[in-house]
PDB file of C-alpha atoms in Angstrom:
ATOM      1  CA  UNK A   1     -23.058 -28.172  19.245  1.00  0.00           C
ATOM      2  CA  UNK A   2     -20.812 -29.694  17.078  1.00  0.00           C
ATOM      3  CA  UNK A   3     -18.209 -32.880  17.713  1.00  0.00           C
ATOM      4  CA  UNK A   4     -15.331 -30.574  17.012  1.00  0.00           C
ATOM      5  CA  UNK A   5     -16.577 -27.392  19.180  1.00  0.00           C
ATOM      6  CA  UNK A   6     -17.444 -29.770  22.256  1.00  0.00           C
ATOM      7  CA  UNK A   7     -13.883 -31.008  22.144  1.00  0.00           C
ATOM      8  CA  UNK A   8     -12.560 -27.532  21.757  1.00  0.00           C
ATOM      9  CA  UNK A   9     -14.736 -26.805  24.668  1.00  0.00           C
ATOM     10  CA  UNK A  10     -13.532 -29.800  26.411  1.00  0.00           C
ATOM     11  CA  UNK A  11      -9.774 -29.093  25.619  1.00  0.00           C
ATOM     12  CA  UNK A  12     -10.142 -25.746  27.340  1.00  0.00           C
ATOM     13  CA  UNK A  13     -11.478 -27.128  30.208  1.00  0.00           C
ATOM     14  CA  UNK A  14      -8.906 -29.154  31.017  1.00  0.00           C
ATOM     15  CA  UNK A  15      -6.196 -26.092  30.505  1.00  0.00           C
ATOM     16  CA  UNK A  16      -8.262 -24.064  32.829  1.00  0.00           C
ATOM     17  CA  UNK A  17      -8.821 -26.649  35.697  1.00  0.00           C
ATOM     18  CA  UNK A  18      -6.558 -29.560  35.513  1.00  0.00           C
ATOM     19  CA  UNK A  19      -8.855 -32.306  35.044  1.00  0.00           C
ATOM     20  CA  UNK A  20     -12.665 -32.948  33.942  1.00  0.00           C
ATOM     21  CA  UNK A  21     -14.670 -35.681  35.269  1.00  0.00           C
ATOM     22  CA  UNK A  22     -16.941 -37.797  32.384  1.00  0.00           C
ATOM     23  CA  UNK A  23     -19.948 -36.976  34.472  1.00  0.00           C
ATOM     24  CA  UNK A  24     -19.431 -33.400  34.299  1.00  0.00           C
ATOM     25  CA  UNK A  25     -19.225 -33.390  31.001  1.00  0.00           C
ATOM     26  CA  UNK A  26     -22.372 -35.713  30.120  1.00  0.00           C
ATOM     27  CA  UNK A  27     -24.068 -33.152  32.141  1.00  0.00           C
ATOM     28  CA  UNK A  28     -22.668 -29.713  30.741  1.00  0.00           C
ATOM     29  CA  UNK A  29     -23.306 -30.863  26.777  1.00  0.00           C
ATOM     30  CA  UNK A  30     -26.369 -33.108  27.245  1.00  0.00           C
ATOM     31  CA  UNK A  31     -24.736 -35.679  25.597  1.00  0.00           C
ATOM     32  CA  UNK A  32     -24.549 -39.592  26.419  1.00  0.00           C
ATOM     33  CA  UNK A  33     -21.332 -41.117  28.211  1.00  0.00           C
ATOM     34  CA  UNK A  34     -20.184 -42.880  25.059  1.00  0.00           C
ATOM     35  CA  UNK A  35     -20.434 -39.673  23.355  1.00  0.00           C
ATOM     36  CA  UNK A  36     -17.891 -37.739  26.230  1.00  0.00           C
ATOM     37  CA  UNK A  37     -15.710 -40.924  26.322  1.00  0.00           C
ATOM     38  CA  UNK A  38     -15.100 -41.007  22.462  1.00  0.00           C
ATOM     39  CA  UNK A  39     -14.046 -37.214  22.665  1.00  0.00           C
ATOM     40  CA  UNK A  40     -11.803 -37.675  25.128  1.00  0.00           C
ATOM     41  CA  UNK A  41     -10.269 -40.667  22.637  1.00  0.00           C
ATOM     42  CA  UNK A  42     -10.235 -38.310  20.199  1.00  0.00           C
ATOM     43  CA  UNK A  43      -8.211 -35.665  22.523  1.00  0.00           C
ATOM     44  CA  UNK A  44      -5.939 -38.136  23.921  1.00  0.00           C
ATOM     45  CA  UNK A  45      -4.704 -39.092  20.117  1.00  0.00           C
ATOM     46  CA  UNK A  46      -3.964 -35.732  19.452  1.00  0.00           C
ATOM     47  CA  UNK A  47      -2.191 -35.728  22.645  1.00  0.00           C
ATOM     48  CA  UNK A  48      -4.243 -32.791  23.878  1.00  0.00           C
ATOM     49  CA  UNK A  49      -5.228 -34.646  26.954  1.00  0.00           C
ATOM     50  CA  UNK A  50      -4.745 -37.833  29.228  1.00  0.00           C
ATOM     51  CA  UNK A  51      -7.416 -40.195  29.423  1.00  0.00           C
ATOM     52  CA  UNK A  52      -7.948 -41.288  33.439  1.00  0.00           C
ATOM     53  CA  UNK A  53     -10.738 -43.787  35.154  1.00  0.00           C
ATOM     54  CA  UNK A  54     -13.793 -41.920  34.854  1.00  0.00           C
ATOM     55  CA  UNK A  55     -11.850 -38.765  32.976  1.00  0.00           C
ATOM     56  CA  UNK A  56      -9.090 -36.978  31.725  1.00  0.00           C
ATOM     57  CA  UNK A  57      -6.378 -35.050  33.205  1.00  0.00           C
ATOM     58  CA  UNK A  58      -3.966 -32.337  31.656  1.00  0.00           C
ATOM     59  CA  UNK A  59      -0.653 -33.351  29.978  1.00  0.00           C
ATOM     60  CA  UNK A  60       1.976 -32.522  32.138  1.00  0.00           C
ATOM     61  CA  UNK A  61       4.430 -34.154  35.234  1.00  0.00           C
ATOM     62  CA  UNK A  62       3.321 -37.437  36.117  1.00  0.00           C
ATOM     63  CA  UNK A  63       1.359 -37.294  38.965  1.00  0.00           C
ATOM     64  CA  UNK A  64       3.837 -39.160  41.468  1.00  0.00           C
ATOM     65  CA  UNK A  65       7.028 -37.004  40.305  1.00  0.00           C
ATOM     66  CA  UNK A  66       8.585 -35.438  43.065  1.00  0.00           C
ATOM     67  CA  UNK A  67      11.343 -33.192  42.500  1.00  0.00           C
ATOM     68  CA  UNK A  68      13.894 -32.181  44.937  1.00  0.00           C
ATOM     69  CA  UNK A  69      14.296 -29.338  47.007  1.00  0.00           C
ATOM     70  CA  UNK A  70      17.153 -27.997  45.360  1.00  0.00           C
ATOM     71  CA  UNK A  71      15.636 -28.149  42.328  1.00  0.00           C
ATOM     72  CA  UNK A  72      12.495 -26.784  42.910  1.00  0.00           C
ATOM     73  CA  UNK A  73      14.529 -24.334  45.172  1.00  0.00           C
ATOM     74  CA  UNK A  74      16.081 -22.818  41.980  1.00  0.00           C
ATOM     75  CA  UNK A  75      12.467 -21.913  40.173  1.00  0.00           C
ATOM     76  CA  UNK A  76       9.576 -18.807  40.825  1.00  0.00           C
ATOM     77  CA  UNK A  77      12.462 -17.564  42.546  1.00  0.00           C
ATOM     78  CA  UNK A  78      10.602 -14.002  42.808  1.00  0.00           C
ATOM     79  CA  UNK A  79       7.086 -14.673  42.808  1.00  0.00           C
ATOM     80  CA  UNK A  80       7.988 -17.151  46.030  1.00  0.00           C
ATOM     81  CA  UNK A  81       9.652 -14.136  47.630  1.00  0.00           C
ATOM     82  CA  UNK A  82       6.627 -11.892  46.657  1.00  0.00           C
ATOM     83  CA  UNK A  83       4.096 -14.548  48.177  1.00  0.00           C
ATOM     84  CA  UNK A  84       6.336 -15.356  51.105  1.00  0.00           C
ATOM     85  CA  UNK A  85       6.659 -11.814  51.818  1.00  0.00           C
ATOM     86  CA  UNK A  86       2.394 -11.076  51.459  1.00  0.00           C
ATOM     87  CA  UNK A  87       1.690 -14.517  53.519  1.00  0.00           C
ATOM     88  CA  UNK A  88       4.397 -13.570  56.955  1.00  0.00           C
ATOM     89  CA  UNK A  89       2.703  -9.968  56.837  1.00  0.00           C
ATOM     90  CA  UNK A  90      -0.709 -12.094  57.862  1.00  0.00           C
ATOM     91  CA  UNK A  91       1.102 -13.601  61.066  1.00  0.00           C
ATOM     92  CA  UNK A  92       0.807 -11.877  64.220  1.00  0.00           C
ATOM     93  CA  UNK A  93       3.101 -11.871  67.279  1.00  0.00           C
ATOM     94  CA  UNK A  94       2.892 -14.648  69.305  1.00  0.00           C
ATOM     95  CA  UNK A  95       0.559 -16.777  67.282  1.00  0.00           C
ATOM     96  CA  UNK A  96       1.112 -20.851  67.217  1.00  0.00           C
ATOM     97  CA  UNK A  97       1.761 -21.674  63.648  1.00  0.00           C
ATOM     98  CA  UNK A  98       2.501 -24.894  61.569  1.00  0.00           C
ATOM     99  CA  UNK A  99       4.588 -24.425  58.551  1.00  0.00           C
ATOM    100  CA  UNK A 100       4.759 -27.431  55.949  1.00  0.00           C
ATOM    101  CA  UNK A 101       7.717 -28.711  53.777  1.00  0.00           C
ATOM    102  CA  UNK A 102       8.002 -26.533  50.418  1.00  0.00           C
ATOM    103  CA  UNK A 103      10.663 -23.839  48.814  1.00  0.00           C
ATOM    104  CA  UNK A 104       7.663 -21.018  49.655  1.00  0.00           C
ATOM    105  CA  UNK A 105       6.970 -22.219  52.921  1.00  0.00           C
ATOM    106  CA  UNK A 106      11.006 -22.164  53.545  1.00  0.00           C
ATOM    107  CA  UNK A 107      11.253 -18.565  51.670  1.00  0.00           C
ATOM    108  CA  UNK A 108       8.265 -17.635  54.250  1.00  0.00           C
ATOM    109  CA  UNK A 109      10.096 -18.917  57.658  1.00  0.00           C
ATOM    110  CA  UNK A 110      13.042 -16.164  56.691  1.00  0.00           C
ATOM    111  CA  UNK A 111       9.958 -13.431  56.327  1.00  0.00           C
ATOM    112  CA  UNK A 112       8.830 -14.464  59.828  1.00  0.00           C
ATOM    113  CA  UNK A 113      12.597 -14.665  61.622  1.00  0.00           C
ATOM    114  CA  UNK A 114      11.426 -10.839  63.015  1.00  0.00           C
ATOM    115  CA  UNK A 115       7.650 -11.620  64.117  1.00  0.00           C
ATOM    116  CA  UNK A 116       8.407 -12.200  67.719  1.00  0.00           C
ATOM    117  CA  UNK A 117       6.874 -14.896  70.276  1.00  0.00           C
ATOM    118  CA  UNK A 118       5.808 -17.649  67.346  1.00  0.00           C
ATOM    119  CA  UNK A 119       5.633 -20.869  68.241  1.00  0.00           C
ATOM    120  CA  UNK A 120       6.386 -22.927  65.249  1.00  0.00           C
ATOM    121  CA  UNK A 121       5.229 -26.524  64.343  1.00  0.00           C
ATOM    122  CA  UNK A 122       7.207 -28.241  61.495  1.00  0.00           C
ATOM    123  CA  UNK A 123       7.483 -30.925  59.660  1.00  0.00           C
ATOM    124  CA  UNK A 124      10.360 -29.469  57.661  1.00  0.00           C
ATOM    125  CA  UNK A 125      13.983 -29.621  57.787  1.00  0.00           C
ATOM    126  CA  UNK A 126      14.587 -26.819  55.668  1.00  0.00           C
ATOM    127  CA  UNK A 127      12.095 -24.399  58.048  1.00  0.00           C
ATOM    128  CA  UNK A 128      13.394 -25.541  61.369  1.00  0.00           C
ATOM    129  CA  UNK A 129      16.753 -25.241  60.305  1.00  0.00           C
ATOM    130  CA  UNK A 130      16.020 -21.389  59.424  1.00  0.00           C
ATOM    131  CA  UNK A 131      14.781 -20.858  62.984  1.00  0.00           C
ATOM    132  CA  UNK A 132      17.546 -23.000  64.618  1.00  0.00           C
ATOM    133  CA  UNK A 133      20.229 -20.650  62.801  1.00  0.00           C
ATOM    134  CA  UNK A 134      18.462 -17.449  63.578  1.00  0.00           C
ATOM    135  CA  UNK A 135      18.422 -18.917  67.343  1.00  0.00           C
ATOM    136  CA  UNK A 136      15.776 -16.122  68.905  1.00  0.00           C
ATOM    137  CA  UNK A 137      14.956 -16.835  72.501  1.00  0.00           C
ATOM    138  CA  UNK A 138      11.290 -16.044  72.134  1.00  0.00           C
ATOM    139  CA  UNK A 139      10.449 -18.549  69.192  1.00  0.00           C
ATOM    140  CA  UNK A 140       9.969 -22.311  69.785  1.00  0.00           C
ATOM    141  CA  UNK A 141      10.141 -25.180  67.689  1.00  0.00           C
ATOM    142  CA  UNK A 142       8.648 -28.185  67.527  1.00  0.00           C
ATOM    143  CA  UNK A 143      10.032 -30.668  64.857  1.00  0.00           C
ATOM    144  CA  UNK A 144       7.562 -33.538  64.213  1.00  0.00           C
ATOM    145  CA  UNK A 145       9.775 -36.587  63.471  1.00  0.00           C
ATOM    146  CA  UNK A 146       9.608 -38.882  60.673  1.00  0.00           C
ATOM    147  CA  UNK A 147      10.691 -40.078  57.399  1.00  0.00           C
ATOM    148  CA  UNK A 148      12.361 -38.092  55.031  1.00  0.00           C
ATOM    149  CA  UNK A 149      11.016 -37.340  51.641  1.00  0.00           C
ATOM    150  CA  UNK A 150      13.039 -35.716  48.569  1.00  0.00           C
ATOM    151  CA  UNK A 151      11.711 -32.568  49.184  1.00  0.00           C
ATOM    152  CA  UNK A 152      12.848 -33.007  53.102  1.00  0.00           C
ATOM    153  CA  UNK A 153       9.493 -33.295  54.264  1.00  0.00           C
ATOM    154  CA  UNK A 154       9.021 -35.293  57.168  1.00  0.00           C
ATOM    155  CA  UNK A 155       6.001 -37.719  57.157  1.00  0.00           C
ATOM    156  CA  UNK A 156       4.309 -40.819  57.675  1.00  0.00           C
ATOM    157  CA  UNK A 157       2.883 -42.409  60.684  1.00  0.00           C
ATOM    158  CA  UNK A 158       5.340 -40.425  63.617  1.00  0.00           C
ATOM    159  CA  UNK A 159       4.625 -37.548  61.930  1.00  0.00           C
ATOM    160  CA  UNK A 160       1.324 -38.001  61.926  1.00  0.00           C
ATOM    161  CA  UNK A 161       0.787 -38.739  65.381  1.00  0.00           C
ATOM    162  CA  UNK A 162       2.840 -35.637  66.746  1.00  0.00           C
ATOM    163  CA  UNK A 163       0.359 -33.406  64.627  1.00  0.00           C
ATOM    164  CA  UNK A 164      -2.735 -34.733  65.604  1.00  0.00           C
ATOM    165  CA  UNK A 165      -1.754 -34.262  69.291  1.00  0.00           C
ATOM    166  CA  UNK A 166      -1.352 -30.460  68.664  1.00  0.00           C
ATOM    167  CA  UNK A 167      -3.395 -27.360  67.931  1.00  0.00           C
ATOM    168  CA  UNK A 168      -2.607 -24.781  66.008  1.00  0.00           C
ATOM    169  CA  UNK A 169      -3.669 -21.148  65.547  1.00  0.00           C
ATOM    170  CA  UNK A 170      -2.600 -21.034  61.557  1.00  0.00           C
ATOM    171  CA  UNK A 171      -1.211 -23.604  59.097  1.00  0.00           C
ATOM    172  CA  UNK A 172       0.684 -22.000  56.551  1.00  0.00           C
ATOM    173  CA  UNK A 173       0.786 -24.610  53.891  1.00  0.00           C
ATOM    174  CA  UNK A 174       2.676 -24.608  50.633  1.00  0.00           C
ATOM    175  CA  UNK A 175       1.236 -26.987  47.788  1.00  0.00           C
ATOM    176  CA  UNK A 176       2.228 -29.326  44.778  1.00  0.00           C
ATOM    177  CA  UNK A 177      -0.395 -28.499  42.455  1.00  0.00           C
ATOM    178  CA  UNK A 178      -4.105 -26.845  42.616  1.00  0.00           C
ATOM    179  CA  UNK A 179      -7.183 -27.254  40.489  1.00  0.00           C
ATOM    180  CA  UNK A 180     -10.916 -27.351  41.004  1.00  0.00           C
ATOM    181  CA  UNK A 181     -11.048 -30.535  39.907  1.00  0.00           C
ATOM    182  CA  UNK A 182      -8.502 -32.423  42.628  1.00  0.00           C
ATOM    183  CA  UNK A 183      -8.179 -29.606  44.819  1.00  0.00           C
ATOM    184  CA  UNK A 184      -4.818 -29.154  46.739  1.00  0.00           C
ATOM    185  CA  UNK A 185      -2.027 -32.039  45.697  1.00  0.00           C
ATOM    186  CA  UNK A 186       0.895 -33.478  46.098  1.00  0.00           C
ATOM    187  CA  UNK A 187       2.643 -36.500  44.261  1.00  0.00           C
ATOM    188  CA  UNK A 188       3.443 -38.098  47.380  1.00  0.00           C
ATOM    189  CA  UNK A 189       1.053 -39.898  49.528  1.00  0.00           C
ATOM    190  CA  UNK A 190       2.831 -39.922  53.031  1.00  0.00           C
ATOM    191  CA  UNK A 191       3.062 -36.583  52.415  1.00  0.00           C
ATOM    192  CA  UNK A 192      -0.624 -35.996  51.680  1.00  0.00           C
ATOM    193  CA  UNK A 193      -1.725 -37.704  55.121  1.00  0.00           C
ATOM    194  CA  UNK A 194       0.725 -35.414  57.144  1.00  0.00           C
ATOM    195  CA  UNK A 195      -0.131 -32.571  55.635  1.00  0.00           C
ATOM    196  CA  UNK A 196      -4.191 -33.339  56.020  1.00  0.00           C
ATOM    197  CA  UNK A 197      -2.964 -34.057  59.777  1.00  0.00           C
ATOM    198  CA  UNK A 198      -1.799 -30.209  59.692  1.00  0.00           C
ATOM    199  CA  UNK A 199      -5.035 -29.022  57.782  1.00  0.00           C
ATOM    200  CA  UNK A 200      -6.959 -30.809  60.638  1.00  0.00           C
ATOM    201  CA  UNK A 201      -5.117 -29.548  63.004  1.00  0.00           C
ATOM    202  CA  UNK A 202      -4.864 -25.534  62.376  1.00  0.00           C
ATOM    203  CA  UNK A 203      -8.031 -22.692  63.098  1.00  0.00           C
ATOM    204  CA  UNK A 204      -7.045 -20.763  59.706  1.00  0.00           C
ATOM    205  CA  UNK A 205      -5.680 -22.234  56.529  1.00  0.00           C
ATOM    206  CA  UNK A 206      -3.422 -20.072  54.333  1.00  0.00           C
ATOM    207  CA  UNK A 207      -2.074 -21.732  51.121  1.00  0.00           C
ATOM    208  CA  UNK A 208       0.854 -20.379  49.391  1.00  0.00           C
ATOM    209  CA  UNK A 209       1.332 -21.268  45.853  1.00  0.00           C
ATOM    210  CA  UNK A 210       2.497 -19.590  42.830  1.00  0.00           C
ATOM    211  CA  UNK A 211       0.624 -19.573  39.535  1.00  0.00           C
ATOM    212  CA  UNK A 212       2.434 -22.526  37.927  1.00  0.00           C
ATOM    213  CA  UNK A 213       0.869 -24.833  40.195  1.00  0.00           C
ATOM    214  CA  UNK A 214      -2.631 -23.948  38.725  1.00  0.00           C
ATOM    215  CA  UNK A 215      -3.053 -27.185  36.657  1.00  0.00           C
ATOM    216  CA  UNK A 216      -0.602 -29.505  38.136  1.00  0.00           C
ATOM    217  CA  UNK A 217      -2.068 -32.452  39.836  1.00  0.00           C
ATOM    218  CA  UNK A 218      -0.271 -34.545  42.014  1.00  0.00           C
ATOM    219  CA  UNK A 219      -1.584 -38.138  43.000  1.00  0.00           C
ATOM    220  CA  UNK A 220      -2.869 -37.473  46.331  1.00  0.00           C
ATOM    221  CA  UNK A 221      -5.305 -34.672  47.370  1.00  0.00           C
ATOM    222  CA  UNK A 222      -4.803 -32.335  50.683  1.00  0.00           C
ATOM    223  CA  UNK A 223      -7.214 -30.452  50.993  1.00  0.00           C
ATOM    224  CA  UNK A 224     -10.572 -29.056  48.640  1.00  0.00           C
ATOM    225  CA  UNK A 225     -10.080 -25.413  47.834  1.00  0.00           C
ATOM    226  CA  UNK A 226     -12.488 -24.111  49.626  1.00  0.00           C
ATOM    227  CA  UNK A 227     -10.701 -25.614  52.583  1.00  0.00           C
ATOM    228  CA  UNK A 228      -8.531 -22.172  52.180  1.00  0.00           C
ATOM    229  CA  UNK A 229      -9.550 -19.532  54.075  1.00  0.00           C
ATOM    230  CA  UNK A 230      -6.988 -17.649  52.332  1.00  0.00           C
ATOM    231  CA  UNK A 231      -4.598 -18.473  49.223  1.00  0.00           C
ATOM    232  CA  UNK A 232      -1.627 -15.990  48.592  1.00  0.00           C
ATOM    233  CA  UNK A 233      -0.627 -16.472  45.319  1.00  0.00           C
ATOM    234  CA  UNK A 234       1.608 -14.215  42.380  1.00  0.00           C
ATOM    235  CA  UNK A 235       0.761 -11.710  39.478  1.00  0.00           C
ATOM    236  CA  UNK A 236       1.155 -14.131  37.059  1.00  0.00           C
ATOM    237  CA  UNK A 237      -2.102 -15.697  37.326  1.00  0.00           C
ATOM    238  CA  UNK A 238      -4.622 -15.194  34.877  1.00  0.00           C
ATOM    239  CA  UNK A 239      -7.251 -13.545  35.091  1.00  0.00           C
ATOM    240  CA  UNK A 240      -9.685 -16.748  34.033  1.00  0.00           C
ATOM    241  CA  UNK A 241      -7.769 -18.412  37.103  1.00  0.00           C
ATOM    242  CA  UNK A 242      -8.447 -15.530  39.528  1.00  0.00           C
ATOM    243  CA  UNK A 243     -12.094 -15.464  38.945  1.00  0.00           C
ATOM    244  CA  UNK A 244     -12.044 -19.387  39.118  1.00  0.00           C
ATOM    245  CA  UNK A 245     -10.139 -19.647  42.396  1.00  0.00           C
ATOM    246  CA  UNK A 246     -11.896 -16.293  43.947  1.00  0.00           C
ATOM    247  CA  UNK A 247     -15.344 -17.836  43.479  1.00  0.00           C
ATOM    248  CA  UNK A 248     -13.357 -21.092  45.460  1.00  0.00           C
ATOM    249  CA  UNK A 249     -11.312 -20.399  48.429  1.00  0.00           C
ATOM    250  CA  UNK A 250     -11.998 -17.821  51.545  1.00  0.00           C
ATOM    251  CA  UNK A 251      -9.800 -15.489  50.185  1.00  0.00           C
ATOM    252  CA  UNK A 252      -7.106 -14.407  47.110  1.00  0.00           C
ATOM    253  CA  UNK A 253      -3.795 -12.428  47.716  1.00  0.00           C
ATOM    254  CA  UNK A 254      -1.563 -11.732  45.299  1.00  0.00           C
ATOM    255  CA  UNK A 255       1.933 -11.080  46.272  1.00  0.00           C
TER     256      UNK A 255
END
């Protein structure tokens, strides 16, 4: 193969999955480690890529950004809606369920206000305060505690500690970024413990994330993909990506 068809080759690897490692691609070309590391020189002039200890990653938000809830709030509008809508229909009456912070996690706690008996573990302002207002009898909530994060998440070390005491029937968990390189992400590392306190904590794992997070990396890992029994996701997906993430998690739902 030639220099510029392995960097081609290389380019569209990173589109498709976020990141590559330089081992991988030593291994997938048969080429020597100076070889992969000079490519990915070569790609990061041309501003095709970012070059990373022991890799590259795609261009994009840094991985420690962390927008706001109103702002993210305001994007995927419909394809949240769609996915919040497929992911409540999987929730059965009276189940024990632990919702994290995120716009499609808070789109999904309205889809659950008429699923009766849940009890609902949260470390998100936004989601408890959709249950508080809807005020049903029959639904309890337990609020972890913590510090607040832009995206009114509540996490670090109290947070922690109220998870790991509890056990949960489902976690329905809504993500920064996904790729099959880093996995589940998020660009802020309080954050990331809590939410692998909820991970650890639930029976089923369903992820809920729309098709612009495919790509994004944030700095700190959740959870591997195939840590998802089930990932509910939107129609604008690619194919390329649906194959890649059905060969990876339990299951794939589109909403």
């Amino acid at each position: 193969m030639l220099a510029g068809q392995r960097r081609e080759e290389i380019a569209e690897l990173v589109r498709r999955d976020g990141a590559v490692r330089v081992a991988e691609l030593v291994q997938r070309f048969g080429v020597s480690d100076m070889t992969v590391r000079r490519d990915l020189e070569v790609l990061a002039e041309q501003s095709v890529l970012v070059k990373v200890h022991g890799g590259a990653t795609a261009i994009g938000a840094p991985a420690t950004e962390e927008p706001g809830f109103e702002a993210k709030s305001a994007v995927q509008r419909e394809e949240k809606e769609a996915i919040a809508a497929r992911a409540a229909a999987l929730v059965a009456p009276g189940t024990a369920v632990a919702i994290s912070a995120g716009t499609t996690t808070w789109a999904l706690a309205r889809h659950l206000l008429g699923t009766p008996g849940l009890t609902v573990v949260t470390n998100s302002l936004q989601v408890a305060d959709v249950f508080h207002r809807q005020g049903r009898p029959d639904h309890t909530v337990v609020l972890t505690g913590g510090i607040r994060t832009p995206s009114d998440a509540l996490v670090g070390p109290i947070a922690v500690a109220a998870i790991r005491s509890l056990n949960v029937d489902l976690l329905l968990l809504g993500v920064h970024g996904m790729s099959t390189h880093a996995g589940f992400t998020t660009p802020n590392l309080l954050e990331a413990e809590t939410d692998r306190a909820l991970v650890a904590a639930a029976r089923r794992r369903i992820v809920l994330a729309d098709h612009t997070k495919w790509g994004t990396i944030g700095i700190s890992t959740i959870a591997d993909l195939r840590d998802a029994d089930v990932l509910v996701t939107d129609a604008g997906l690619g194919p390329a990506e649906r194959e890649e993430l059905t060969g990876q998690v339990g299951e794939l739902l589109i909403g």
